[in-house]
Amino acid sequence: MAKPQLNHQSKTKIEDSPSQLRGTMASVFILLAVLAAFFFGVYGLFLERL
């Protein structure tokens, strides 16, 4: 009976270019700013109703 073998060896090339990391960091900060603005806007509306 044949034995199943997995001879697939692939090497993934990982490049940590600073421009990609800078773009990721900028995206995270923009998302954080939008979420913070939304949170404080809703919180301000909540305080206004008290």
mmCIF file of N, CA and C in Angstrom:
data_model
loop_
_atom_site.group_PDB
_atom_site.id
_atom_site.type_symbol
_atom_site.label_atom_id
_atom_site.label_comp_id
_atom_site.label_asym_id
_atom_site.label_seq_id
_atom_site.Cartn_x
_atom_site.Cartn_y
_atom_site.Cartn_z
ATOM 1 N N MET A 1 0.849 -1.173 0.000
ATOM 2 C CA MET A 1 0.000 0.000 0.000
ATOM 3 C C MET A 1 0.898 1.240 0.000
ATOM 4 N N ALA A 2 0.524 2.228 -0.756
ATOM 5 C CA ALA A 2 1.342 3.437 -0.870
ATOM 6 C C ALA A 2 1.231 4.281 0.391
ATOM 7 N N LYS A 3 2.375 4.849 0.772
ATOM 8 C CA LYS A 3 2.393 5.726 1.942
ATOM 9 C C LYS A 3 2.245 7.174 1.474
ATOM 10 N N PRO A 4 1.317 7.874 2.079
ATOM 11 C CA PRO A 4 1.159 9.280 1.693
ATOM 12 C C PRO A 4 2.351 10.101 2.200
ATOM 13 N N GLN A 5 2.928 10.870 1.305
ATOM 14 C CA GLN A 5 4.053 11.715 1.686
ATOM 15 C C GLN A 5 3.782 13.137 1.222
ATOM 16 N N LEU A 6 4.270 14.032 1.998
ATOM 17 C CA LEU A 6 4.116 15.437 1.675
ATOM 18 C C LEU A 6 5.497 16.008 1.404
ATOM 19 N N ASN A 7 5.832 16.160 0.138
ATOM 20 C CA ASN A 7 7.151 16.663 -0.237
ATOM 21 C C ASN A 7 7.100 18.119 -0.669
ATOM 22 N N HIS A 8 6.072 18.802 -0.261
ATOM 23 C CA HIS A 8 5.905 20.193 -0.663
ATOM 24 C C HIS A 8 6.699 21.079 0.299
ATOM 25 N N GLN A 9 7.770 21.659 -0.182
ATOM 26 C CA GLN A 9 8.566 22.568 0.638
ATOM 27 C C GLN A 9 8.611 23.916 -0.056
ATOM 28 N N SER A 10 7.917 24.856 0.515
ATOM 29 C CA SER A 10 7.928 26.197 -0.067
ATOM 30 C C SER A 10 8.494 27.170 0.954
ATOM 31 N N LYS A 11 9.232 28.105 0.460
ATOM 32 C CA LYS A 11 9.808 29.119 1.330
ATOM 33 C C LYS A 11 9.135 30.447 1.011
ATOM 34 N N THR A 12 8.602 31.060 2.030
ATOM 35 C CA THR A 12 7.948 32.344 1.861
ATOM 36 C C THR A 12 8.961 33.443 2.095
ATOM 37 N N LYS A 13 9.035 34.323 1.134
ATOM 38 C CA LYS A 13 9.968 35.433 1.250
ATOM 39 C C LYS A 13 9.277 36.562 2.012
ATOM 40 N N ILE A 14 9.830 36.936 3.137
ATOM 41 C CA ILE A 14 9.249 37.979 3.973
ATOM 42 C C ILE A 14 10.106 39.229 3.851
ATOM 43 N N GLU A 15 9.459 40.295 3.439
ATOM 44 C CA GLU A 15 10.163 41.563 3.317
ATOM 45 C C GLU A 15 9.544 42.554 4.288
ATOM 46 N N ASP A 16 10.333 43.076 5.188
ATOM 47 C CA ASP A 16 9.871 44.083 6.135
ATOM 48 C C ASP A 16 10.350 45.451 5.666
ATOM 49 N N SER A 17 9.738 45.928 4.623
ATOM 50 C CA SER A 17 10.147 47.233 4.127
ATOM 51 C C SER A 17 9.547 48.310 5.023
ATOM 52 N N PRO A 18 10.316 49.313 5.353
ATOM 53 C CA PRO A 18 9.840 50.369 6.247
ATOM 54 C C PRO A 18 8.621 51.113 5.709
ATOM 55 N N SER A 19 8.491 51.224 4.391
ATOM 56 C CA SER A 19 7.349 51.953 3.842
ATOM 57 C C SER A 19 6.040 51.217 4.109
ATOM 58 N N GLN A 20 6.057 49.887 4.033
ATOM 59 C CA GLN A 20 4.843 49.123 4.336
ATOM 60 C C GLN A 20 4.481 49.254 5.809
ATOM 61 N N LEU A 21 5.481 49.195 6.675
ATOM 62 C CA LEU A 21 5.211 49.299 8.103
ATOM 63 C C LEU A 21 4.724 50.697 8.457
ATOM 64 N N ARG A 22 5.279 51.705 7.797
ATOM 65 C CA ARG A 22 4.849 53.077 8.044
ATOM 66 C C ARG A 22 3.402 53.265 7.603
ATOM 67 N N GLY A 23 3.038 52.675 6.474
ATOM 68 C CA GLY A 23 1.664 52.766 5.997
ATOM 69 C C GLY A 23 0.691 52.054 6.919
ATOM 70 N N THR A 24 1.114 50.921 7.450
ATOM 71 C CA THR A 24 0.275 50.185 8.392
ATOM 72 C C THR A 24 0.080 50.989 9.666
ATOM 73 N N MET A 25 1.152 51.581 10.159
ATOM 74 C CA MET A 25 1.072 52.385 11.381
ATOM 75 C C MET A 25 0.164 53.596 11.167
ATOM 76 N N ALA A 26 0.269 54.238 10.018
ATOM 77 C CA ALA A 26 -0.587 55.388 9.718
ATOM 78 C C ALA A 26 -2.050 54.960 9.660
ATOM 79 N N SER A 27 -2.327 53.821 9.060
ATOM 80 C CA SER A 27 -3.706 53.326 8.979
ATOM 81 C C SER A 27 -4.275 53.038 10.360
ATOM 82 N N VAL A 28 -3.465 52.463 11.220
ATOM 83 C CA VAL A 28 -3.920 52.160 12.580
ATOM 84 C C VAL A 28 -4.205 53.452 13.341
ATOM 85 N N PHE A 29 -3.338 54.456 13.194
ATOM 86 C CA PHE A 29 -3.557 55.726 13.887
ATOM 87 C C PHE A 29 -4.795 56.447 13.358
ATOM 88 N N ILE A 30 -5.030 56.375 12.060
ATOM 89 C CA ILE A 30 -6.231 56.998 11.495
ATOM 90 C C ILE A 30 -7.484 56.300 12.018
ATOM 91 N N LEU A 31 -7.454 54.981 12.055
ATOM 92 C CA LEU A 31 -8.588 54.225 12.589
ATOM 93 C C LEU A 31 -8.817 54.558 14.056
ATOM 94 N N LEU A 32 -7.747 54.670 14.825
ATOM 95 C CA LEU A 32 -7.850 55.027 16.241
ATOM 96 C C LEU A 32 -8.455 56.417 16.398
ATOM 97 N N ALA A 33 -8.043 57.368 15.573
ATOM 98 C CA ALA A 33 -8.575 58.727 15.652
ATOM 99 C C ALA A 33 -10.070 58.751 15.328
ATOM 100 N N VAL A 34 -10.480 57.986 14.317
ATOM 101 C CA VAL A 34 -11.902 57.935 13.951
ATOM 102 C C VAL A 34 -12.722 57.314 15.078
ATOM 103 N N LEU A 35 -12.228 56.224 15.649
ATOM 104 C CA LEU A 35 -12.950 55.581 16.749
ATOM 105 C C LEU A 35 -13.018 56.484 17.971
ATOM 106 N N ALA A 36 -11.928 57.192 18.287
ATOM 107 C CA ALA A 36 -11.920 58.101 19.433
ATOM 108 C C ALA A 36 -12.898 59.251 19.202
ATOM 109 N N ALA A 37 -12.930 59.803 17.986
ATOM 110 C CA ALA A 37 -13.862 60.892 17.680
ATOM 111 C C ALA A 37 -15.308 60.412 17.809
ATOM 112 N N PHE A 38 -15.586 59.227 17.323
ATOM 113 C CA PHE A 38 -16.933 58.663 17.436
ATOM 114 C C PHE A 38 -17.311 58.454 18.901
ATOM 115 N N PHE A 39 -16.389 57.889 19.681
ATOM 116 C CA PHE A 39 -16.653 57.627 21.091
ATOM 117 C C PHE A 39 -16.940 58.924 21.837
ATOM 118 N N PHE A 40 -16.080 59.929 21.657
ATOM 119 C CA PHE A 40 -16.269 61.178 22.390
ATOM 120 C C PHE A 40 -17.492 61.939 21.896
ATOM 121 N N GLY A 41 -17.846 61.787 20.637
ATOM 122 C CA GLY A 41 -19.074 62.394 20.141
ATOM 123 C C GLY A 41 -20.306 61.790 20.790
ATOM 124 N N VAL A 42 -20.352 60.484 20.858
ATOM 125 C CA VAL A 42 -21.488 59.802 21.493
ATOM 126 C C VAL A 42 -21.508 60.097 22.987
ATOM 127 N N TYR A 43 -20.341 60.129 23.614
ATOM 128 C CA TYR A 43 -20.254 60.439 25.048
ATOM 129 C C TYR A 43 -20.724 61.871 25.311
ATOM 130 N N GLY A 44 -20.374 62.793 24.421
ATOM 131 C CA GLY A 44 -20.840 64.174 24.562
ATOM 132 C C GLY A 44 -22.352 64.265 24.451
ATOM 133 N N LEU A 45 -22.940 63.526 23.518
ATOM 134 C CA LEU A 45 -24.399 63.496 23.415
ATOM 135 C C LEU A 45 -25.034 62.915 24.671
ATOM 136 N N PHE A 46 -24.401 61.905 25.233
ATOM 137 C CA PHE A 46 -24.907 61.304 26.467
ATOM 138 C C PHE A 46 -24.885 62.318 27.608
ATOM 139 N N LEU A 47 -23.782 63.048 27.746
ATOM 140 C CA LEU A 47 -23.678 64.036 28.821
ATOM 141 C C LEU A 47 -24.653 65.192 28.618
ATOM 142 N N GLU A 48 -24.936 65.520 27.372
ATOM 143 C CA GLU A 48 -25.858 66.612 27.076
ATOM 144 C C GLU A 48 -27.276 66.271 27.516
ATOM 145 N N ARG A 49 -27.620 65.005 27.481
ATOM 146 C CA ARG A 49 -28.979 64.592 27.841
ATOM 147 C C ARG A 49 -29.185 64.486 29.342
ATOM 148 N N LEU A 50 -28.125 64.493 30.121
ATOM 149 C CA LEU A 50 -28.270 64.348 31.580
ATOM 150 C C LEU A 50 -28.856 65.574 32.223
#
